[in-house]
mmCIF file of C-alpha atoms in Angstrom:
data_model
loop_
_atom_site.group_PDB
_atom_site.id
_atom_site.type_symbol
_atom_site.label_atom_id
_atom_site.label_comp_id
_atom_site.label_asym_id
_atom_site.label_seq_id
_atom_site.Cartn_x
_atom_site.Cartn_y
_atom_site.Cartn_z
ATOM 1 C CA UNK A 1 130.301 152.557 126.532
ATOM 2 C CA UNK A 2 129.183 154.347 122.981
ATOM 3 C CA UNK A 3 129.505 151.572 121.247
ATOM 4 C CA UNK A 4 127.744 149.646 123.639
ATOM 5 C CA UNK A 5 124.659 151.968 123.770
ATOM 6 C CA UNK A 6 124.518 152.621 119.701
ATOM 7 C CA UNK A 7 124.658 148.285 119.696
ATOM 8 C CA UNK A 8 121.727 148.451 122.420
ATOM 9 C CA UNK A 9 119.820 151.654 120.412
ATOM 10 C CA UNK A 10 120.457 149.705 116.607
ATOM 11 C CA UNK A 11 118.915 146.709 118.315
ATOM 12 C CA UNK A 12 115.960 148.350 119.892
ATOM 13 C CA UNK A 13 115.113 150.356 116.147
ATOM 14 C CA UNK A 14 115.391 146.843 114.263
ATOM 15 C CA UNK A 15 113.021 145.184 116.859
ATOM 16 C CA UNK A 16 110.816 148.185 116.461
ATOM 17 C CA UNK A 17 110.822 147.063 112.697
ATOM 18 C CA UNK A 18 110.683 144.127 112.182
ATOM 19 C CA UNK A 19 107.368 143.640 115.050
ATOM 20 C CA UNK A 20 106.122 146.167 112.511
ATOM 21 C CA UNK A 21 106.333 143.360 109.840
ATOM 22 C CA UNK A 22 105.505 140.785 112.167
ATOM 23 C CA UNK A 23 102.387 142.028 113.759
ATOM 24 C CA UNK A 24 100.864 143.162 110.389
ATOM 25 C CA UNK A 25 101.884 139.863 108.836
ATOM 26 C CA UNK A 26 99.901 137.856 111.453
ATOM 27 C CA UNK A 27 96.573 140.643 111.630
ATOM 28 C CA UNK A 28 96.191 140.267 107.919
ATOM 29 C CA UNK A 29 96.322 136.160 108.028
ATOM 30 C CA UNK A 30 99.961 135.575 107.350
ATOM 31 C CA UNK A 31 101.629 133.225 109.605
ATOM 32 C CA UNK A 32 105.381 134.325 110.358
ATOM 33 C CA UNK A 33 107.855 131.344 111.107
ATOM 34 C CA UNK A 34 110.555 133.074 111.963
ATOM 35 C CA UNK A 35 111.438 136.287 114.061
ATOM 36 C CA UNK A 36 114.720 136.724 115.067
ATOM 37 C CA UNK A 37 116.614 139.985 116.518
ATOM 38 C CA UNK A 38 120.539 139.717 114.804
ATOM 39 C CA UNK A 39 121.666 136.629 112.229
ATOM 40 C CA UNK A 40 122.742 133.345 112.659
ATOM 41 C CA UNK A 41 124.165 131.239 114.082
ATOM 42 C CA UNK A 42 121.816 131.400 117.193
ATOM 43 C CA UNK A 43 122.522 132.509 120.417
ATOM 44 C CA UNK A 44 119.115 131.209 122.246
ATOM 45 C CA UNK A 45 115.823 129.885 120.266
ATOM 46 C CA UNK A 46 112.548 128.832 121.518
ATOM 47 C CA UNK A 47 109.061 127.718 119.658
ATOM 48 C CA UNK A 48 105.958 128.911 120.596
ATOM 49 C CA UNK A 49 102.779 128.572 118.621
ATOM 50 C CA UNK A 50 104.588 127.201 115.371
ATOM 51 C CA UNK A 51 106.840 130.492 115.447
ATOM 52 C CA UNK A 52 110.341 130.227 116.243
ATOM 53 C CA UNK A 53 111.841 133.212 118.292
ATOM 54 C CA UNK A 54 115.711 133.561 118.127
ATOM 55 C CA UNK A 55 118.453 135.721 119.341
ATOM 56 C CA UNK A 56 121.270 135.835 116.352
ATOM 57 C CA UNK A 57 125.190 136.181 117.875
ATOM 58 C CA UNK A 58 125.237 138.692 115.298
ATOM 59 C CA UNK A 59 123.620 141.773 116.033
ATOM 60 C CA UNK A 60 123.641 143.802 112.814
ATOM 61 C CA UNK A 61 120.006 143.375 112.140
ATOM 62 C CA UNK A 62 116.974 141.164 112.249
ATOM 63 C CA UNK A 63 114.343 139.354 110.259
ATOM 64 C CA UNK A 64 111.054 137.950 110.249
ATOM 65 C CA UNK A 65 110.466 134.775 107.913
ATOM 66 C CA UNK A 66 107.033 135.466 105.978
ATOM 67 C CA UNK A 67 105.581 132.331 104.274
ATOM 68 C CA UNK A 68 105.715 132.037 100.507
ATOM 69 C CA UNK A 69 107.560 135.292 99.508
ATOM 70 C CA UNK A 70 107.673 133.937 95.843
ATOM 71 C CA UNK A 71 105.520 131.722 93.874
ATOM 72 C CA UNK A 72 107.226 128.190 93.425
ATOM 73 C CA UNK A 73 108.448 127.305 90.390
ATOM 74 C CA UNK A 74 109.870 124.339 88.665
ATOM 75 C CA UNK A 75 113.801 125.435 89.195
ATOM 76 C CA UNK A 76 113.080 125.170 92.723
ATOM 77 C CA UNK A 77 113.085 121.413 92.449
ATOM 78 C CA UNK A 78 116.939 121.979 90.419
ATOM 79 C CA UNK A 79 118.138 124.607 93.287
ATOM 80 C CA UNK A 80 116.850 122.561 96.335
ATOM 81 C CA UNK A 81 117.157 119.152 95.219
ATOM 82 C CA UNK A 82 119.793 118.564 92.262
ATOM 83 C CA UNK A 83 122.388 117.438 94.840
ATOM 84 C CA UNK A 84 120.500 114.720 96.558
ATOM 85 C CA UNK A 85 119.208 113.544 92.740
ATOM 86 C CA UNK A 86 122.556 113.250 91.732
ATOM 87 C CA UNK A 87 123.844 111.369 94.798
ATOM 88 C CA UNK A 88 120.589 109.126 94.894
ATOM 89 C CA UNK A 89 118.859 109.056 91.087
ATOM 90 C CA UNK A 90 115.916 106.950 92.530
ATOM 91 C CA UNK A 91 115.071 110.226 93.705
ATOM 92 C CA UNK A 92 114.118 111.658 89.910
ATOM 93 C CA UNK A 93 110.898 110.378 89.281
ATOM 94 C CA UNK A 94 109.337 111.989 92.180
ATOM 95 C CA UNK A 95 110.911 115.202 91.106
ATOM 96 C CA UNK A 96 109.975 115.376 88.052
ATOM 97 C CA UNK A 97 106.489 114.774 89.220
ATOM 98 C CA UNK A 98 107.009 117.959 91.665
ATOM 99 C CA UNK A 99 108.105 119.839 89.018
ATOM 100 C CA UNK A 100 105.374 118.725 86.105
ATOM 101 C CA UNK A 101 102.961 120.173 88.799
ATOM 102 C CA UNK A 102 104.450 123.076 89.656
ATOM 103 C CA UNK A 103 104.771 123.753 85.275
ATOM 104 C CA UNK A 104 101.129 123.148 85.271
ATOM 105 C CA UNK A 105 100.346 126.006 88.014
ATOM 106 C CA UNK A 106 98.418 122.755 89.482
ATOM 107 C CA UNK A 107 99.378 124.410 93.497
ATOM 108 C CA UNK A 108 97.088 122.005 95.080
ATOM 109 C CA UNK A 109 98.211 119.053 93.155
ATOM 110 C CA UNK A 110 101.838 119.664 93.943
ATOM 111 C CA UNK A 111 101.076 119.612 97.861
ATOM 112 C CA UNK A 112 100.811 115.168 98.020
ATOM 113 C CA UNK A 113 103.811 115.505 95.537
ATOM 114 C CA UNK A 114 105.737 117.377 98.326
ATOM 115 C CA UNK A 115 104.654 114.603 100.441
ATOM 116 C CA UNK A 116 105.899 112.080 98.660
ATOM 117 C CA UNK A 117 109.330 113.249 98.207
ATOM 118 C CA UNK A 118 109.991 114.100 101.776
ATOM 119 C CA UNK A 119 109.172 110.459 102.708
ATOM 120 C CA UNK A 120 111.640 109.455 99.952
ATOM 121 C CA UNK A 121 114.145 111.672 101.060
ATOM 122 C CA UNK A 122 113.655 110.001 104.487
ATOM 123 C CA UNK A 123 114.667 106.576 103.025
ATOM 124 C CA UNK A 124 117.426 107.993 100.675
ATOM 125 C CA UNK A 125 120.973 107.853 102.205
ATOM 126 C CA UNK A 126 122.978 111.292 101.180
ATOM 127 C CA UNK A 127 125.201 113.492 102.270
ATOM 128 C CA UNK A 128 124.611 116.218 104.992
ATOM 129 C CA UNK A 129 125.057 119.351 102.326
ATOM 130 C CA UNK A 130 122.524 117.509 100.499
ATOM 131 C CA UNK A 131 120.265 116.601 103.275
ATOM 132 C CA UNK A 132 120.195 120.025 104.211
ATOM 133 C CA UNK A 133 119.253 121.492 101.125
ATOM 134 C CA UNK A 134 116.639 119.167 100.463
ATOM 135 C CA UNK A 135 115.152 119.649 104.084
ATOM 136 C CA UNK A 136 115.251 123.405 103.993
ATOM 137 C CA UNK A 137 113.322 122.618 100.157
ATOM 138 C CA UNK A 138 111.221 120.968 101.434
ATOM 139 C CA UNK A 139 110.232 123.539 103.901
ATOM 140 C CA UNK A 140 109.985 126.302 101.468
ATOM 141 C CA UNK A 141 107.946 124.436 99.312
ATOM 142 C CA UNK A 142 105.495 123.886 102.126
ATOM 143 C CA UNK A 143 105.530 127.361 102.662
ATOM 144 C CA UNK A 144 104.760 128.101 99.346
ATOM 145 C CA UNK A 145 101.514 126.067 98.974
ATOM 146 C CA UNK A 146 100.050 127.471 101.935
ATOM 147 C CA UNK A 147 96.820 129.162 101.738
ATOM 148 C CA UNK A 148 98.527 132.007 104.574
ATOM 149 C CA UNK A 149 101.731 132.113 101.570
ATOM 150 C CA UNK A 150 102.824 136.003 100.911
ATOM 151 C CA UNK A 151 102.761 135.428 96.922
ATOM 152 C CA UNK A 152 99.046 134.032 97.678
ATOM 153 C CA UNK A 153 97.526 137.688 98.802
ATOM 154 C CA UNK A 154 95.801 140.289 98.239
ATOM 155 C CA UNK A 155 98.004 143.525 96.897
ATOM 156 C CA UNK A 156 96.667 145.470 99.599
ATOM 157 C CA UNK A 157 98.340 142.993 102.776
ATOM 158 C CA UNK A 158 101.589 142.510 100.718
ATOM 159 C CA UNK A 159 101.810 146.386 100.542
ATOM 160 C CA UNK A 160 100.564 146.505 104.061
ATOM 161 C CA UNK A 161 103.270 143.975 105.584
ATOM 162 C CA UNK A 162 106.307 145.439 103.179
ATOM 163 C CA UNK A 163 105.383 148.674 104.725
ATOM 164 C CA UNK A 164 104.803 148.353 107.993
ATOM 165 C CA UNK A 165 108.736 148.358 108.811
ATOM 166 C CA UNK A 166 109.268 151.666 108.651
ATOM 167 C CA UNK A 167 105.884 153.103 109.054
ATOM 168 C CA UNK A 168 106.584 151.248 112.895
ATOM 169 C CA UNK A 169 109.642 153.028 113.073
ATOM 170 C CA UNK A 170 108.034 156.569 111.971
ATOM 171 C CA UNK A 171 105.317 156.144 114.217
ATOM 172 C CA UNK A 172 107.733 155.221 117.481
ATOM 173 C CA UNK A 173 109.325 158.714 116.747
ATOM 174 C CA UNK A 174 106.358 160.702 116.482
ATOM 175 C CA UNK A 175 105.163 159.015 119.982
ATOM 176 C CA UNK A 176 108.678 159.702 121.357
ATOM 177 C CA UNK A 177 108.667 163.266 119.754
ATOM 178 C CA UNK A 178 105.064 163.841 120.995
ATOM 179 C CA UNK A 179 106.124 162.990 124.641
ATOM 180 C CA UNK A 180 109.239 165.099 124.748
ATOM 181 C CA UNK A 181 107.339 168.290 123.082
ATOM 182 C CA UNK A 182 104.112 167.474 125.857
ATOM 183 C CA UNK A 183 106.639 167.492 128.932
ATOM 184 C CA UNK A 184 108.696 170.672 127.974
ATOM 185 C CA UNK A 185 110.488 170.639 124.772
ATOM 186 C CA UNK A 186 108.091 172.609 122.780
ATOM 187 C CA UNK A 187 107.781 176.320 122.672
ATOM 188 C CA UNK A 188 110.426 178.233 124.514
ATOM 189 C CA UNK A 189 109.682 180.941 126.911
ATOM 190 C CA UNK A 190 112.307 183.902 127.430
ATOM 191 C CA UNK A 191 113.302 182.179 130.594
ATOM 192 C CA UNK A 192 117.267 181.180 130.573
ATOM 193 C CA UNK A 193 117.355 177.215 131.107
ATOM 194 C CA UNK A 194 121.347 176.937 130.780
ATOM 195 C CA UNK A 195 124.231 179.411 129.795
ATOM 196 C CA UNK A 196 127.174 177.370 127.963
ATOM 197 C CA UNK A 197 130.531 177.695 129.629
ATOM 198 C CA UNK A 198 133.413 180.127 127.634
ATOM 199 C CA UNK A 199 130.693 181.513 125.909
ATOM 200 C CA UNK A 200 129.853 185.525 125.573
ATOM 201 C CA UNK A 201 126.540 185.178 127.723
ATOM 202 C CA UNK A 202 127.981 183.153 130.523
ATOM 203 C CA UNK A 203 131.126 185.649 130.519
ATOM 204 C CA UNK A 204 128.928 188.694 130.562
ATOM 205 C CA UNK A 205 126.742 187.104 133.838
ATOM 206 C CA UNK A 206 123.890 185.622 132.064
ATOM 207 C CA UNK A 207 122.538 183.252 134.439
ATOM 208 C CA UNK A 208 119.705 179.789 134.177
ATOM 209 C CA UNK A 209 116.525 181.286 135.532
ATOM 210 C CA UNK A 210 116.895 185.001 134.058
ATOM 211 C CA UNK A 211 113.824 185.807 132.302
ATOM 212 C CA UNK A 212 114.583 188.150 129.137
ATOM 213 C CA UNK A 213 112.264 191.211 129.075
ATOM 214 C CA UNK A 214 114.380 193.710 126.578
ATOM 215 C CA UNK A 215 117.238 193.703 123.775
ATOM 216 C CA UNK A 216 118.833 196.708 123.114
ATOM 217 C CA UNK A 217 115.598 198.742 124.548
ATOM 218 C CA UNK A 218 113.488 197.066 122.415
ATOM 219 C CA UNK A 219 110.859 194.426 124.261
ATOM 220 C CA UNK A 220 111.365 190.731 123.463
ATOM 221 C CA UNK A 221 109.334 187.997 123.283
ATOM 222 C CA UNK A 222 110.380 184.570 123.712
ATOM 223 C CA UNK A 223 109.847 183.910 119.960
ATOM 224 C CA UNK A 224 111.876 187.297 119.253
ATOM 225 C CA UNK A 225 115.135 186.171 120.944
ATOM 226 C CA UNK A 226 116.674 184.004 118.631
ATOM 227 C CA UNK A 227 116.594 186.471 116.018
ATOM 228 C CA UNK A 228 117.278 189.687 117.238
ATOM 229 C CA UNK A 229 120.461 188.019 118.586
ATOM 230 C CA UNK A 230 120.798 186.311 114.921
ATOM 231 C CA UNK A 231 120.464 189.908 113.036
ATOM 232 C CA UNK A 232 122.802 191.926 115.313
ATOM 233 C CA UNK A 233 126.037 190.721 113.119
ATOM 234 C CA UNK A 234 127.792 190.602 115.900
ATOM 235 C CA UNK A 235 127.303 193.882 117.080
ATOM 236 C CA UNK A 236 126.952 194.492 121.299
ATOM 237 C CA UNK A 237 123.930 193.870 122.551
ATOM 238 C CA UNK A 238 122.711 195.122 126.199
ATOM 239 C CA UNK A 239 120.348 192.389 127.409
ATOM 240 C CA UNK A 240 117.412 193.312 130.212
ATOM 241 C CA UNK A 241 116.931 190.194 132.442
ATOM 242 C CA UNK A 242 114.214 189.865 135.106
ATOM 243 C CA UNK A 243 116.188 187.852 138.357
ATOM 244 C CA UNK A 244 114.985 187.375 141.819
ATOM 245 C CA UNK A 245 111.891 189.875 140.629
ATOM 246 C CA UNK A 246 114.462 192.796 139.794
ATOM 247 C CA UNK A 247 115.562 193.720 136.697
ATOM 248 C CA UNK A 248 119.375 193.677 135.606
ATOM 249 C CA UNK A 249 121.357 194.844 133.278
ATOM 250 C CA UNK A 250 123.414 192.201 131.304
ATOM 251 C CA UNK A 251 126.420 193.772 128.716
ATOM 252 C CA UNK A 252 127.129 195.429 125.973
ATOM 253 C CA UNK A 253 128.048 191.825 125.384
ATOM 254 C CA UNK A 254 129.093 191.240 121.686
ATOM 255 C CA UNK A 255 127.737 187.599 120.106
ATOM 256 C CA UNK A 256 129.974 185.654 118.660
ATOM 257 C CA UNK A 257 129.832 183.551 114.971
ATOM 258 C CA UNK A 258 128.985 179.673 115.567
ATOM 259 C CA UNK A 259 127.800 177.287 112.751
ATOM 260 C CA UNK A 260 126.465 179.956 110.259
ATOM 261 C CA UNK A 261 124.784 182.180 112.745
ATOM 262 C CA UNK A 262 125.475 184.865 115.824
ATOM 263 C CA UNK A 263 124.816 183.085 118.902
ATOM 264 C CA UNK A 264 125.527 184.198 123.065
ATOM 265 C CA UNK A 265 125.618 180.609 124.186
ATOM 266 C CA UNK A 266 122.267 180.132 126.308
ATOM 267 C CA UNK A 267 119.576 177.900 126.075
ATOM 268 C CA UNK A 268 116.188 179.379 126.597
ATOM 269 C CA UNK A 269 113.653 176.965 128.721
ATOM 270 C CA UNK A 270 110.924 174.854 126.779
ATOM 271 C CA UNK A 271 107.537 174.897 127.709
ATOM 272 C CA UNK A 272 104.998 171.847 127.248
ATOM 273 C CA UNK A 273 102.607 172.048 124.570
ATOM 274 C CA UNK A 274 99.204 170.327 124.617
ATOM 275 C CA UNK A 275 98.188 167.113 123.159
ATOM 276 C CA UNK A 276 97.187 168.066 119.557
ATOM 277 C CA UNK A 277 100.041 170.772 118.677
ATOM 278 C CA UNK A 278 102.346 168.229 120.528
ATOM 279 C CA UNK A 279 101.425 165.664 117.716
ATOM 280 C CA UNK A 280 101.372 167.775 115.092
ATOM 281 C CA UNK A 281 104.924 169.759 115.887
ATOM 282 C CA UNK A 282 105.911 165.372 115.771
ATOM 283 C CA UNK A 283 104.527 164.733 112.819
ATOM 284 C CA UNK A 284 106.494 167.804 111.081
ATOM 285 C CA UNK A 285 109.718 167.128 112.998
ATOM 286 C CA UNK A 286 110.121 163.327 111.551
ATOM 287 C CA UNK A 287 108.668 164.270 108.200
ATOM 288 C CA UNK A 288 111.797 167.380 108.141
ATOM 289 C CA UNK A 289 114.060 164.811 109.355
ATOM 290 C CA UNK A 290 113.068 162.353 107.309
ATOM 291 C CA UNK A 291 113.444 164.685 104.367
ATOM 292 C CA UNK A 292 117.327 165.289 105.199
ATOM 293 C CA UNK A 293 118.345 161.541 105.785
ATOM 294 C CA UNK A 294 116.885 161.060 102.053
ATOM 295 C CA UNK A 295 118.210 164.019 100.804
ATOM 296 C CA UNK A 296 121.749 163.049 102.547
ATOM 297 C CA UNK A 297 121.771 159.508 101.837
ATOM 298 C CA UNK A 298 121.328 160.729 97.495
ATOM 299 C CA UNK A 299 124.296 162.974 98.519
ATOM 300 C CA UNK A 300 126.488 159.823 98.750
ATOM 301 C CA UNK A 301 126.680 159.785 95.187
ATOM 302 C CA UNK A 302 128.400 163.331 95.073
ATOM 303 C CA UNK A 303 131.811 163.693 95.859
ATOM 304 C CA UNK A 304 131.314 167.161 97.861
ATOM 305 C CA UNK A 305 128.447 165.343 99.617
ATOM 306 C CA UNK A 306 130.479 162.360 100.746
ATOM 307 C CA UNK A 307 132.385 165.440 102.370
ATOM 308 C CA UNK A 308 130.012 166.997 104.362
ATOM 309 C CA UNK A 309 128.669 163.703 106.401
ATOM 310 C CA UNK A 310 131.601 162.661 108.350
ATOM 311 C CA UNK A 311 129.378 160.269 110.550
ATOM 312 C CA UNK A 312 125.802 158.557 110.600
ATOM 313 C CA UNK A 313 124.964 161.470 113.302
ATOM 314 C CA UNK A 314 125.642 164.267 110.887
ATOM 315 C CA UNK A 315 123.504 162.880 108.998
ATOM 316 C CA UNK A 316 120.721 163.972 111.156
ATOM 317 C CA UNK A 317 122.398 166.477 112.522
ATOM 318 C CA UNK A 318 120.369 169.619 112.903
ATOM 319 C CA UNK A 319 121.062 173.280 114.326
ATOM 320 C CA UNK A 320 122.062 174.027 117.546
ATOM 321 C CA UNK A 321 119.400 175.057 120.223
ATOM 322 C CA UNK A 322 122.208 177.617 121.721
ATOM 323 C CA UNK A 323 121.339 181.053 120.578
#
């Protein structure tokens, strides 16, 4: 079922992506041909508008064809169309027209050129390899000329549509970040939202819904908790909890040492923050974890950082919310 659901959640971040590049394509006057969620061969495929939508029966990515992602050149005409030559040599005057244009830089004047040898490959008999490669030549070629080509554009729109990939994926997780901080993952209160099982709090009689008033006789605030219970070095602490409007008592109960820190094993309840700091508390979250899947990814190169990521979650991983 985890594999099923990391398939489903790998799919639904690719699609994210590549609609980035898609979408931008098409608003800056690129015409996609192609957008398809996994690779070849296809599963289902439809046309619509010129564009050809596809579901690939292998679903370890995606792509969108752009137009014209390179110039033509002349050794197109050798890497598209040297097999069908060499079955059918009638075909090498035409070429070599194609490709004296494309020499020349002369774009427009290759486009009837084009024509020409598709209608001679439609009388030439050759094999399928060779019809295949000349077909999908032809094709790119096409592509190429275009006035909507990639190569064709301003450096702006090709920065704008080689970008918009990720910047789609960045800007999901700020919306999804900015959602889950507005409905109550913010700030945390001193109000107990869960108390782990086997843990010092829960064995001591901590329970979800105690509101923390006092450490050690010492007030607390909500944003105090974490480290006064941090900085007691596992010393007992004797917690003050407000329950059913009375106050009670909870210890001398002793914290215990879990991933670098001194923790009880509660949770305290978030509270939703408002539009604006919602965003912005986003924004910081997916730049910091951003950050650490670059800085974790360069680790790969180290030896002792291979060792520390022992899956594509701890690469991400961050602290625990238990204090």
């Amino acid at each position: 079922m985890s594999t099923l659901v990391a398939i489903l959640g790998l799919g639904f971040l690719i699609l994210i992506h590549e609609a980035g590049h898609f979408f931008t394509a098409r608003l800056v006057g690129m015409s996609p041909r192609r957008f398809y969620l996994g690779f070849p061969p296809a599963l289902v495929k439809w046309e619509r508008k010129g564009i050809e939508y596809g579901l690939g029966s292998i679903p370890l990515g995606g792509y969108v064809k752009i137009p014209g992602m390179h110039r033509p050149a002349p050794s197109d005409v050798d890497v598209y169309f040297a097999r069908a030559i060499s079955e059918r040599p009638q075909l090498f005057p035409v070429t070599a027209a194609l490709r004296r244009r494309l020499e020349e830089g002369d774009m427009e004047g290759a486009k009837p050129e084009v024509d020409a040898l598709q209608r001679e490959l439609a009388a030439a008999l050759v094999s399928p390899g060779a019809r295949r490669a000349a077909d999908r030549g032809i094709q790119e070629l096409r592509d190429g000329l275009g006035g909507d080509a990639y190569w064709r554009q301003r450096a702006w729109k090709k920065i704008a549509v080689i970008f918009a990939g990720p910047g789609t994926n960045l800007l999901l997780a700020i919306a999804l970040f900015t959602i889950l901080f507005m409905i109550g993952g913010g700030r945390a209160t001193a109000t107990v939202d869960d108390v782990l099982p086997s843990h010092p709090a829960a064995q001591a009689g901590l329970r979800p819904g105690d509101r923390i008033i006092e450490i050690n006789g010492a007030p607390a605030a909500a944003g105090q908790i974490r480290d006064r219970i941090a900085a007691s070095h596992g010393k007992p602490l004797v917690l003050v909890v407000v329950r059913d409007r009375r106050l009670k008592r909870i210890g001398p109960v002793r914290p215990k040492i879990e991933a670098g820190a001194y923790r009880l094993g509660f949770v305290l309840r978030g509270a939703g923050l408002g539009f604006p700091t919602a965003a912005w508390e986003a924004v910081k979250l997916t730049g910091r974890a951003t950050g650490r899947i670059v800085t974790s990814l360069g680790s790969l190169v180290h030896r002792q950082g291979r060792k520390q990521i022992s899956s594509p979650v701890g690469i991400v991983q961050g602290s625990s919310n238990a204090l």
